[in-house]
Amino acid sequence: MKLVNVLCLLNMTHIKCRNGVYLFSNIARLTVPDELVSWDQEWLDYNPPNYTSKGVFNKPWADPDLTDLDFKPKWNEQDGPVNRVSYTSCYKIENGYPLNPIGRTGLRGRGLLGKWGPNHAADPIVTRWKRDFKNSIVVDSDTSKPILQFCAIQRRDTKEWAIPGGMVDSGEKVSETLRREFQEEALNSLEATEEEKIKLNEMIADFFKNGQKIYEGYVDDPRNTDNSWMETVAYNFHDDCGTSVGKFPLQAGDDASKVQWMDISRNLNLYASHLNFIKMVCEKYSAHW
């Protein structure tokens, strides 16, 4: 099975984007039964509420409304600096609006998202082995497998723990986003002096050259709607010897309120589809899960 399809199948019924009231609003999603998520299933009277947050209007990083006659997006294409190509599949256009490729969410519009159609993010999964005071790798007593830790941030908005990722800026390479987001959220580079920023860049430059792609595709995100949705590229950056990443001066910044090394297990409650990404990393290293 192709990497791009794995998470789409896991989230085919939309768990986190059919969660009742939309984030930071009083707008209730229309309840969508599992069997009617797919657009292929006929639902003649499907008429969910339409909601786009006022916070995305007239922002330089956001699209205009589709009622704007001067706005003529190139769907499923590279549209100037804006990437409107889905990692998942070619999405359909209905009455001028892009349709979520995984199916109905019970809400039309853009919600909190800036772009119509796919909104691309990048997620750096930075890992190391958990070690004891003797610097030996810690093994779980039940599974007899070594325990991985990942660099986790607590989001300011939802208070959930997450991978320190973020949106890919228009015209930005994913590799640049991965480094930038980690520095802003886990190393607080936005508040660093120019001298400190240079040191941070030198410190992580080599480490971030050797990432391995874990996932590329659709994300079951609570911000998703019928017409706007999140997609991501997740890369793993692993410190096998514990000699580089463990020395990073972790400090929460930007969209993060806290940052820490977190033991990985199946019992974690993480934002959006992040637990699925973490599980893929554990399987890659045959680590405790």
PDB file of C-alpha atoms in Angstrom:
ATOM      1  CA  MET A   1       0.000   0.000   0.000  1.00  0.00           C
ATOM      2  CA  LYS A   2       1.356   3.465  -0.896  1.00  0.00           C
ATOM      3  CA  LEU A   3       2.470   5.704   1.965  1.00  0.00           C
ATOM      4  CA  VAL A   4       0.120   8.442   0.787  1.00  0.00           C
ATOM      5  CA  ASN A   5      -2.949   6.250   1.296  1.00  0.00           C
ATOM      6  CA  VAL A   6      -2.317   4.755   4.731  1.00  0.00           C
ATOM      7  CA  LEU A   7      -3.697   7.510   6.933  1.00  0.00           C
ATOM      8  CA  CYS A   8      -6.563   8.287   4.582  1.00  0.00           C
ATOM      9  CA  LEU A   9      -7.880   4.775   5.106  1.00  0.00           C
ATOM     10  CA  LEU A  10      -7.422   5.065   8.863  1.00  0.00           C
ATOM     11  CA  ASN A  11      -9.498   8.244   8.927  1.00  0.00           C
ATOM     12  CA  MET A  12     -12.014   7.457   6.200  1.00  0.00           C
ATOM     13  CA  THR A  13     -14.915   8.171   8.556  1.00  0.00           C
ATOM     14  CA  HIS A  14     -13.546  11.492   9.905  1.00  0.00           C
ATOM     15  CA  ILE A  15     -13.233  11.144  13.669  1.00  0.00           C
ATOM     16  CA  LYS A  16     -11.918  14.547  14.764  1.00  0.00           C
ATOM     17  CA  CYS A  17     -13.586  16.667  12.085  1.00  0.00           C
ATOM     18  CA  ARG A  18     -17.101  15.464  12.975  1.00  0.00           C
ATOM     19  CA  ASN A  19     -16.813  16.526  16.597  1.00  0.00           C
ATOM     20  CA  GLY A  20     -20.007  18.520  17.211  1.00  0.00           C
ATOM     21  CA  VAL A  21     -19.359  22.228  17.741  1.00  0.00           C
ATOM     22  CA  TYR A  22     -16.646  23.715  15.531  1.00  0.00           C
ATOM     23  CA  LEU A  23     -13.471  24.975  17.232  1.00  0.00           C
ATOM     24  CA  PHE A  24     -13.725  28.408  18.919  1.00  0.00           C
ATOM     25  CA  SER A  25     -17.273  28.987  17.712  1.00  0.00           C
ATOM     26  CA  ASN A  26     -20.872  28.189  18.584  1.00  0.00           C
ATOM     27  CA  ILE A  27     -21.457  26.624  15.161  1.00  0.00           C
ATOM     28  CA  ALA A  28     -22.700  23.050  15.460  1.00  0.00           C
ATOM     29  CA  ARG A  29     -21.767  20.677  12.666  1.00  0.00           C
ATOM     30  CA  LEU A  30     -24.547  18.682  11.053  1.00  0.00           C
ATOM     31  CA  THR A  31     -24.269  15.115  12.336  1.00  0.00           C
ATOM     32  CA  VAL A  32     -22.887  12.875   9.588  1.00  0.00           C
ATOM     33  CA  PRO A  33     -23.333   9.109  10.130  1.00  0.00           C
ATOM     34  CA  ASP A  34     -20.360   6.902   9.230  1.00  0.00           C
ATOM     35  CA  GLU A  35     -22.216   5.381   6.310  1.00  0.00           C
ATOM     36  CA  LEU A  36     -22.867   8.812   4.745  1.00  0.00           C
ATOM     37  CA  VAL A  37     -19.377  10.334   5.023  1.00  0.00           C
ATOM     38  CA  SER A  38     -18.467   9.361   1.450  1.00  0.00           C
ATOM     39  CA  TRP A  39     -19.667  11.704  -1.305  1.00  0.00           C
ATOM     40  CA  ASP A  40     -20.504   8.572  -3.273  1.00  0.00           C
ATOM     41  CA  GLN A  41     -23.387   7.924  -0.891  1.00  0.00           C
ATOM     42  CA  GLU A  42     -26.478   9.836  -1.968  1.00  0.00           C
ATOM     43  CA  TRP A  43     -27.848  12.323   0.587  1.00  0.00           C
ATOM     44  CA  LEU A  44     -30.314  14.552  -1.211  1.00  0.00           C
ATOM     45  CA  ASP A  45     -31.201  16.799   1.740  1.00  0.00           C
ATOM     46  CA  TYR A  46     -27.615  17.240   3.016  1.00  0.00           C
ATOM     47  CA  ASN A  47     -27.488  20.925   3.977  1.00  0.00           C
ATOM     48  CA  PRO A  48     -24.849  21.663   6.647  1.00  0.00           C
ATOM     49  CA  PRO A  49     -24.199  25.147   8.064  1.00  0.00           C
ATOM     50  CA  ASN A  50     -21.721  27.400   6.283  1.00  0.00           C
ATOM     51  CA  TYR A  51     -19.018  28.953   8.453  1.00  0.00           C
ATOM     52  CA  THR A  52     -15.823  30.868   7.841  1.00  0.00           C
ATOM     53  CA  SER A  53     -14.207  32.591  10.809  1.00  0.00           C
ATOM     54  CA  LYS A  54     -13.943  36.375  10.591  1.00  0.00           C
ATOM     55  CA  GLY A  55     -10.320  35.904  11.602  1.00  0.00           C
ATOM     56  CA  VAL A  56      -9.329  34.675   8.120  1.00  0.00           C
ATOM     57  CA  PHE A  57     -10.881  37.497   6.106  1.00  0.00           C
ATOM     58  CA  ASN A  58      -8.481  39.936   4.453  1.00  0.00           C
ATOM     59  CA  LYS A  59      -5.414  38.156   5.818  1.00  0.00           C
ATOM     60  CA  PRO A  60      -2.366  38.077   3.478  1.00  0.00           C
ATOM     61  CA  TRP A  61      -2.014  34.286   3.961  1.00  0.00           C
ATOM     62  CA  ALA A  62      -5.694  33.559   3.240  1.00  0.00           C
ATOM     63  CA  ASP A  63      -7.728  33.207   0.058  1.00  0.00           C
ATOM     64  CA  PRO A  64     -10.484  35.674  -0.809  1.00  0.00           C
ATOM     65  CA  ASP A  65     -14.061  34.451  -0.669  1.00  0.00           C
ATOM     66  CA  LEU A  66     -15.146  32.427  -3.669  1.00  0.00           C
ATOM     67  CA  THR A  67     -17.853  35.008  -4.348  1.00  0.00           C
ATOM     68  CA  ASP A  68     -15.052  37.444  -5.306  1.00  0.00           C
ATOM     69  CA  LEU A  69     -15.206  37.564  -9.116  1.00  0.00           C
ATOM     70  CA  ASP A  70     -11.507  38.503  -9.322  1.00  0.00           C
ATOM     71  CA  PHE A  71     -10.495  35.328  -7.480  1.00  0.00           C
ATOM     72  CA  LYS A  72      -9.928  32.555 -10.005  1.00  0.00           C
ATOM     73  CA  PRO A  73      -8.020  29.711  -8.302  1.00  0.00           C
ATOM     74  CA  LYS A  74      -6.455  26.919 -10.328  1.00  0.00           C
ATOM     75  CA  TRP A  75      -7.786  23.832  -8.601  1.00  0.00           C
ATOM     76  CA  ASN A  76      -5.573  20.732  -8.400  1.00  0.00           C
ATOM     77  CA  GLU A  77      -2.622  22.755  -9.729  1.00  0.00           C
ATOM     78  CA  GLN A  78       0.307  24.842  -8.605  1.00  0.00           C
ATOM     79  CA  ASP A  79      -1.408  28.228  -8.561  1.00  0.00           C
ATOM     80  CA  GLY A  80       1.454  30.721  -8.647  1.00  0.00           C
ATOM     81  CA  PRO A  81       3.118  30.476  -5.202  1.00  0.00           C
ATOM     82  CA  VAL A  82       0.095  28.620  -3.761  1.00  0.00           C
ATOM     83  CA  ASN A  83       0.080  24.819  -3.947  1.00  0.00           C
ATOM     84  CA  ARG A  84      -3.504  23.663  -4.584  1.00  0.00           C
ATOM     85  CA  VAL A  85      -2.485  20.088  -5.386  1.00  0.00           C
ATOM     86  CA  SER A  86      -3.728  17.496  -2.900  1.00  0.00           C
ATOM     87  CA  TYR A  87      -1.314  14.821  -1.657  1.00  0.00           C
ATOM     88  CA  THR A  88      -4.280  12.446  -1.533  1.00  0.00           C
ATOM     89  CA  SER A  89      -6.033  12.646  -4.898  1.00  0.00           C
ATOM     90  CA  CYS A  90      -7.598  15.014  -7.386  1.00  0.00           C
ATOM     91  CA  TYR A  91     -10.520  16.576  -5.542  1.00  0.00           C
ATOM     92  CA  LYS A  92     -13.843  17.389  -7.165  1.00  0.00           C
ATOM     93  CA  ILE A  93     -15.267  20.863  -7.681  1.00  0.00           C
ATOM     94  CA  GLU A  94     -18.998  21.292  -7.091  1.00  0.00           C
ATOM     95  CA  ASN A  95     -20.754  24.615  -7.749  1.00  0.00           C
ATOM     96  CA  GLY A  96     -17.339  26.262  -7.766  1.00  0.00           C
ATOM     97  CA  TYR A  97     -16.283  24.835  -4.383  1.00  0.00           C
ATOM     98  CA  PRO A  98     -13.634  22.134  -3.775  1.00  0.00           C
ATOM     99  CA  LEU A  99     -14.903  19.013  -2.017  1.00  0.00           C
ATOM    100  CA  ASN A 100     -13.039  17.346   0.845  1.00  0.00           C
ATOM    101  CA  PRO A 101     -11.548  14.199  -0.769  1.00  0.00           C
ATOM    102  CA  ILE A 102     -12.361  11.985   2.237  1.00  0.00           C
ATOM    103  CA  GLY A 103     -15.992  13.054   2.467  1.00  0.00           C
ATOM    104  CA  ARG A 104     -18.576  15.039   4.385  1.00  0.00           C
ATOM    105  CA  THR A 105     -17.728  16.807   7.657  1.00  0.00           C
ATOM    106  CA  GLY A 106     -21.081  18.409   8.469  1.00  0.00           C
ATOM    107  CA  LEU A 107     -19.811  21.949   7.806  1.00  0.00           C
ATOM    108  CA  ARG A 108     -19.287  24.050   4.680  1.00  0.00           C
ATOM    109  CA  GLY A 109     -16.971  27.031   4.271  1.00  0.00           C
ATOM    110  CA  ARG A 110     -13.376  27.413   5.432  1.00  0.00           C
ATOM    111  CA  GLY A 111     -13.782  27.464   9.193  1.00  0.00           C
ATOM    112  CA  LEU A 112     -10.435  28.582  10.612  1.00  0.00           C
ATOM    113  CA  LEU A 113      -8.421  27.612   7.537  1.00  0.00           C
ATOM    114  CA  GLY A 114      -6.957  30.140   5.147  1.00  0.00           C
ATOM    115  CA  LYS A 115      -7.113  28.282   1.853  1.00  0.00           C
ATOM    116  CA  TRP A 116      -9.979  26.738  -0.037  1.00  0.00           C
ATOM    117  CA  GLY A 117      -9.115  23.111  -0.743  1.00  0.00           C
ATOM    118  CA  PRO A 118      -5.892  21.680   0.724  1.00  0.00           C
ATOM    119  CA  ASN A 119      -4.014  23.606   3.411  1.00  0.00           C
ATOM    120  CA  HIS A 120      -0.486  22.215   3.580  1.00  0.00           C
ATOM    121  CA  ALA A 121       1.522  21.765   6.761  1.00  0.00           C
ATOM    122  CA  ALA A 122       4.806  20.116   7.742  1.00  0.00           C
ATOM    123  CA  ASP A 123       5.423  18.132  10.934  1.00  0.00           C
ATOM    124  CA  PRO A 124       8.960  17.416  12.238  1.00  0.00           C
ATOM    125  CA  ILE A 125       8.923  14.353  14.507  1.00  0.00           C
ATOM    126  CA  VAL A 126      12.147  14.691  16.497  1.00  0.00           C
ATOM    127  CA  THR A 127      12.953  11.542  18.468  1.00  0.00           C
ATOM    128  CA  ARG A 128      15.569  10.031  20.764  1.00  0.00           C
ATOM    129  CA  TRP A 129      15.802   6.909  22.931  1.00  0.00           C
ATOM    130  CA  LYS A 130      14.829   7.244  26.569  1.00  0.00           C
ATOM    131  CA  ARG A 131      17.959   6.741  28.683  1.00  0.00           C
ATOM    132  CA  ASP A 132      18.624   6.149  32.384  1.00  0.00           C
ATOM    133  CA  PHE A 133      21.230   7.825  34.590  1.00  0.00           C
ATOM    134  CA  LYS A 134      23.860   5.420  33.198  1.00  0.00           C
ATOM    135  CA  ASN A 135      22.965   6.544  29.659  1.00  0.00           C
ATOM    136  CA  SER A 136      21.550   3.090  28.850  1.00  0.00           C
ATOM    137  CA  ILE A 137      18.426   2.847  26.710  1.00  0.00           C
ATOM    138  CA  VAL A 138      15.344   2.167  28.853  1.00  0.00           C
ATOM    139  CA  VAL A 139      13.300  -0.919  27.908  1.00  0.00           C
ATOM    140  CA  ASP A 140       9.608  -1.306  28.740  1.00  0.00           C
ATOM    141  CA  SER A 141       9.024  -4.162  31.186  1.00  0.00           C
ATOM    142  CA  ASP A 142       5.833  -5.375  29.468  1.00  0.00           C
ATOM    143  CA  THR A 143       6.814  -5.289  25.791  1.00  0.00           C
ATOM    144  CA  SER A 144      10.597  -5.710  26.256  1.00  0.00           C
ATOM    145  CA  LYS A 145      11.065  -3.018  23.620  1.00  0.00           C
ATOM    146  CA  PRO A 146      13.108   0.186  23.918  1.00  0.00           C
ATOM    147  CA  ILE A 147      11.184   3.369  24.700  1.00  0.00           C
ATOM    148  CA  LEU A 148      11.263   6.275  22.263  1.00  0.00           C
ATOM    149  CA  GLN A 149      10.718   9.881  23.247  1.00  0.00           C
ATOM    150  CA  PHE A 150       9.614  12.684  20.948  1.00  0.00           C
ATOM    151  CA  CYS A 151       9.797  16.430  21.267  1.00  0.00           C
ATOM    152  CA  ALA A 152       6.217  17.443  22.111  1.00  0.00           C
ATOM    153  CA  ILE A 153       4.641  20.878  22.379  1.00  0.00           C
ATOM    154  CA  GLN A 154       1.397  21.848  24.055  1.00  0.00           C
ATOM    155  CA  ARG A 155      -0.658  23.963  21.654  1.00  0.00           C
ATOM    156  CA  ARG A 156      -1.803  27.328  22.966  1.00  0.00           C
ATOM    157  CA  ASP A 157      -5.184  27.095  21.249  1.00  0.00           C
ATOM    158  CA  THR A 158      -6.537  23.634  22.158  1.00  0.00           C
ATOM    159  CA  LYS A 159      -4.117  22.819  25.036  1.00  0.00           C
ATOM    160  CA  GLU A 160      -3.493  19.430  23.394  1.00  0.00           C
ATOM    161  CA  TRP A 161      -0.012  17.935  23.057  1.00  0.00           C
ATOM    162  CA  ALA A 162       1.269  17.780  19.507  1.00  0.00           C
ATOM    163  CA  ILE A 163       4.189  17.565  17.107  1.00  0.00           C
ATOM    164  CA  PRO A 164       5.772  21.052  16.707  1.00  0.00           C
ATOM    165  CA  GLY A 165       4.630  21.582  13.122  1.00  0.00           C
ATOM    166  CA  GLY A 166       2.907  24.321  11.184  1.00  0.00           C
ATOM    167  CA  MET A 167       1.738  25.689   7.869  1.00  0.00           C
ATOM    168  CA  VAL A 168       3.899  25.762   4.747  1.00  0.00           C
ATOM    169  CA  ASP A 169       4.121  29.386   3.616  1.00  0.00           C
ATOM    170  CA  SER A 170       3.373  30.151  -0.026  1.00  0.00           C
ATOM    171  CA  GLY A 171       6.480  29.443  -2.089  1.00  0.00           C
ATOM    172  CA  GLU A 172       8.292  27.824   0.850  1.00  0.00           C
ATOM    173  CA  LYS A 173       9.973  24.434   0.580  1.00  0.00           C
ATOM    174  CA  VAL A 174       8.768  21.786   3.015  1.00  0.00           C
ATOM    175  CA  SER A 175      12.328  21.286   4.266  1.00  0.00           C
ATOM    176  CA  GLU A 176      12.444  24.964   5.229  1.00  0.00           C
ATOM    177  CA  THR A 177       9.086  24.725   7.021  1.00  0.00           C
ATOM    178  CA  LEU A 178      10.219  21.730   9.080  1.00  0.00           C
ATOM    179  CA  ARG A 179      13.254  23.568  10.412  1.00  0.00           C
ATOM    180  CA  ARG A 180      11.466  26.879  10.879  1.00  0.00           C
ATOM    181  CA  GLU A 181       8.526  25.432  12.792  1.00  0.00           C
ATOM    182  CA  PHE A 182      10.751  23.389  15.104  1.00  0.00           C
ATOM    183  CA  GLN A 183      12.884  26.419  15.863  1.00  0.00           C
ATOM    184  CA  GLU A 184       9.877  28.688  16.465  1.00  0.00           C
ATOM    185  CA  GLU A 185       7.821  26.301  18.596  1.00  0.00           C
ATOM    186  CA  ALA A 186      10.395  24.140  20.391  1.00  0.00           C
ATOM    187  CA  LEU A 187      13.392  26.496  20.578  1.00  0.00           C
ATOM    188  CA  ASN A 188      11.562  29.858  20.741  1.00  0.00           C
ATOM    189  CA  SER A 189      13.672  31.336  17.952  1.00  0.00           C
ATOM    190  CA  LEU A 190      11.219  34.215  17.400  1.00  0.00           C
ATOM    191  CA  GLU A 191      12.345  35.805  20.663  1.00  0.00           C
ATOM    192  CA  ALA A 192      16.034  35.024  20.199  1.00  0.00           C
ATOM    193  CA  THR A 193      18.617  37.674  19.410  1.00  0.00           C
ATOM    194  CA  GLU A 194      20.293  37.613  16.005  1.00  0.00           C
ATOM    195  CA  GLU A 195      23.393  36.078  17.588  1.00  0.00           C
ATOM    196  CA  GLU A 196      21.277  33.390  19.279  1.00  0.00           C
ATOM    197  CA  LYS A 197      19.460  32.640  16.007  1.00  0.00           C
ATOM    198  CA  ILE A 198      22.786  32.071  14.248  1.00  0.00           C
ATOM    199  CA  LYS A 199      23.836  29.630  16.976  1.00  0.00           C
ATOM    200  CA  LEU A 200      20.501  27.784  16.769  1.00  0.00           C
ATOM    201  CA  ASN A 201      20.806  27.481  13.004  1.00  0.00           C
ATOM    202  CA  GLU A 202      24.322  26.094  13.272  1.00  0.00           C
ATOM    203  CA  MET A 203      23.262  23.657  15.980  1.00  0.00           C
ATOM    204  CA  ILE A 204      20.399  22.054  14.087  1.00  0.00           C
ATOM    205  CA  ALA A 205      21.604  22.390  10.473  1.00  0.00           C
ATOM    206  CA  ASP A 206      23.277  18.982  10.229  1.00  0.00           C
ATOM    207  CA  PHE A 207      20.631  17.209  12.289  1.00  0.00           C
ATOM    208  CA  PHE A 208      17.818  18.377  10.009  1.00  0.00           C
ATOM    209  CA  LYS A 209      19.595  17.209   6.859  1.00  0.00           C
ATOM    210  CA  ASN A 210      18.845  13.546   7.544  1.00  0.00           C
ATOM    211  CA  GLY A 211      15.093  13.345   7.976  1.00  0.00           C
ATOM    212  CA  GLN A 212      13.035  10.426   6.675  1.00  0.00           C
ATOM    213  CA  LYS A 213       9.527  10.896   5.339  1.00  0.00           C
ATOM    214  CA  ILE A 214       6.966   9.094   7.482  1.00  0.00           C
ATOM    215  CA  TYR A 215       3.729  10.299   5.917  1.00  0.00           C
ATOM    216  CA  GLU A 216       2.343  12.539   3.203  1.00  0.00           C
ATOM    217  CA  GLY A 217      -1.384  13.065   2.852  1.00  0.00           C
ATOM    218  CA  TYR A 218      -4.693  14.021   4.425  1.00  0.00           C
ATOM    219  CA  VAL A 219      -5.015  14.825   8.139  1.00  0.00           C
ATOM    220  CA  ASP A 220      -8.099  14.225  10.277  1.00  0.00           C
ATOM    221  CA  ASP A 221      -8.012  17.711  11.789  1.00  0.00           C
ATOM    222  CA  PRO A 222     -10.806  19.368  13.835  1.00  0.00           C
ATOM    223  CA  ARG A 223     -10.517  22.462  11.588  1.00  0.00           C
ATOM    224  CA  ASN A 224     -11.486  20.568   8.433  1.00  0.00           C
ATOM    225  CA  THR A 225     -14.681  21.358   6.565  1.00  0.00           C
ATOM    226  CA  ASP A 226     -16.360  20.144   3.384  1.00  0.00           C
ATOM    227  CA  ASN A 227     -14.418  22.759   1.385  1.00  0.00           C
ATOM    228  CA  SER A 228     -11.126  23.237   3.275  1.00  0.00           C
ATOM    229  CA  TRP A 229      -8.917  20.611   4.863  1.00  0.00           C
ATOM    230  CA  MET A 230      -5.473  19.958   6.297  1.00  0.00           C
ATOM    231  CA  GLU A 231      -2.759  17.888   4.628  1.00  0.00           C
ATOM    232  CA  THR A 232       0.784  17.381   5.850  1.00  0.00           C
ATOM    233  CA  VAL A 233       4.206  15.942   5.240  1.00  0.00           C
ATOM    234  CA  ALA A 234       5.657  14.349   8.372  1.00  0.00           C
ATOM    235  CA  TYR A 235       9.405  13.708   8.644  1.00  0.00           C
ATOM    236  CA  ASN A 236      11.255  11.884  11.398  1.00  0.00           C
ATOM    237  CA  PHE A 237      14.585  13.250  12.654  1.00  0.00           C
ATOM    238  CA  HIS A 238      16.123  10.702  15.007  1.00  0.00           C
ATOM    239  CA  ASP A 239      19.100  10.962  17.355  1.00  0.00           C
ATOM    240  CA  ASP A 240      20.132   7.340  17.754  1.00  0.00           C
ATOM    241  CA  CYS A 241      23.174   7.992  19.937  1.00  0.00           C
ATOM    242  CA  GLY A 242      21.717  10.705  22.136  1.00  0.00           C
ATOM    243  CA  THR A 243      24.576  13.067  21.401  1.00  0.00           C
ATOM    244  CA  SER A 244      22.915  15.843  19.401  1.00  0.00           C
ATOM    245  CA  VAL A 245      19.190  16.370  19.784  1.00  0.00           C
ATOM    246  CA  GLY A 246      19.324  15.812  23.531  1.00  0.00           C
ATOM    247  CA  LYS A 247      21.424  18.945  23.840  1.00  0.00           C
ATOM    248  CA  PHE A 248      18.831  21.197  22.216  1.00  0.00           C
ATOM    249  CA  PRO A 249      17.799  23.988  24.654  1.00  0.00           C
ATOM    250  CA  LEU A 250      14.057  23.317  24.505  1.00  0.00           C
ATOM    251  CA  GLN A 251      11.970  26.432  25.113  1.00  0.00           C
ATOM    252  CA  ALA A 252       8.326  26.850  24.121  1.00  0.00           C
ATOM    253  CA  GLY A 253       7.559  29.639  21.685  1.00  0.00           C
ATOM    254  CA  ASP A 254       5.125  30.927  19.051  1.00  0.00           C
ATOM    255  CA  ASP A 255       2.018  28.648  19.095  1.00  0.00           C
ATOM    256  CA  ALA A 256       3.368  26.460  21.918  1.00  0.00           C
ATOM    257  CA  SER A 257       2.769  27.050  25.625  1.00  0.00           C
ATOM    258  CA  LYS A 258       4.960  24.136  26.803  1.00  0.00           C
ATOM    259  CA  VAL A 259       7.609  21.856  25.335  1.00  0.00           C
ATOM    260  CA  GLN A 260       9.109  18.620  26.671  1.00  0.00           C
ATOM    261  CA  TRP A 261      10.501  15.198  25.811  1.00  0.00           C
ATOM    262  CA  MET A 262       7.547  12.810  26.002  1.00  0.00           C
ATOM    263  CA  ASP A 263       7.652   9.006  26.317  1.00  0.00           C
ATOM    264  CA  ILE A 264       5.839   7.391  23.399  1.00  0.00           C
ATOM    265  CA  SER A 265       3.063   4.863  23.979  1.00  0.00           C
ATOM    266  CA  ARG A 266      -0.339   3.998  22.578  1.00  0.00           C
ATOM    267  CA  ASN A 267      -1.974   5.782  25.538  1.00  0.00           C
ATOM    268  CA  LEU A 268      -0.991   9.283  24.432  1.00  0.00           C
ATOM    269  CA  ASN A 269      -3.777  11.713  23.553  1.00  0.00           C
ATOM    270  CA  LEU A 270      -2.425  13.941  20.803  1.00  0.00           C
ATOM    271  CA  TYR A 271      -3.781  16.594  18.486  1.00  0.00           C
ATOM    272  CA  ALA A 272      -5.400  15.668  15.143  1.00  0.00           C
ATOM    273  CA  SER A 273      -3.706  12.629  13.502  1.00  0.00           C
ATOM    274  CA  HIS A 274      -0.408  13.036  15.331  1.00  0.00           C
ATOM    275  CA  LEU A 275      -0.707   9.773  17.260  1.00  0.00           C
ATOM    276  CA  ASN A 276      -0.846   7.891  13.961  1.00  0.00           C
ATOM    277  CA  PHE A 277       2.399   9.545  12.837  1.00  0.00           C
ATOM    278  CA  ILE A 278       4.073   8.665  16.127  1.00  0.00           C
ATOM    279  CA  LYS A 279       2.942   5.052  15.795  1.00  0.00           C
ATOM    280  CA  MET A 280       4.562   4.852  12.348  1.00  0.00           C
ATOM    281  CA  VAL A 281       7.868   6.007  13.839  1.00  0.00           C
ATOM    282  CA  CYS A 282       7.646   3.364  16.583  1.00  0.00           C
ATOM    283  CA  GLU A 283       7.048   0.649  14.014  1.00  0.00           C
ATOM    284  CA  LYS A 284      10.014   1.903  12.007  1.00  0.00           C
ATOM    285  CA  TYR A 285      12.391   1.431  14.984  1.00  0.00           C
ATOM    286  CA  SER A 286      10.612  -1.561  16.564  1.00  0.00           C
ATOM    287  CA  ALA A 287      10.108   0.561  19.669  1.00  0.00           C
ATOM    288  CA  HIS A 288       7.664   0.190  22.547  1.00  0.00           C
ATOM    289  CA  TRP A 289       4.079   1.009  21.690  1.00  0.00           C
TER     290      TRP A 289
END
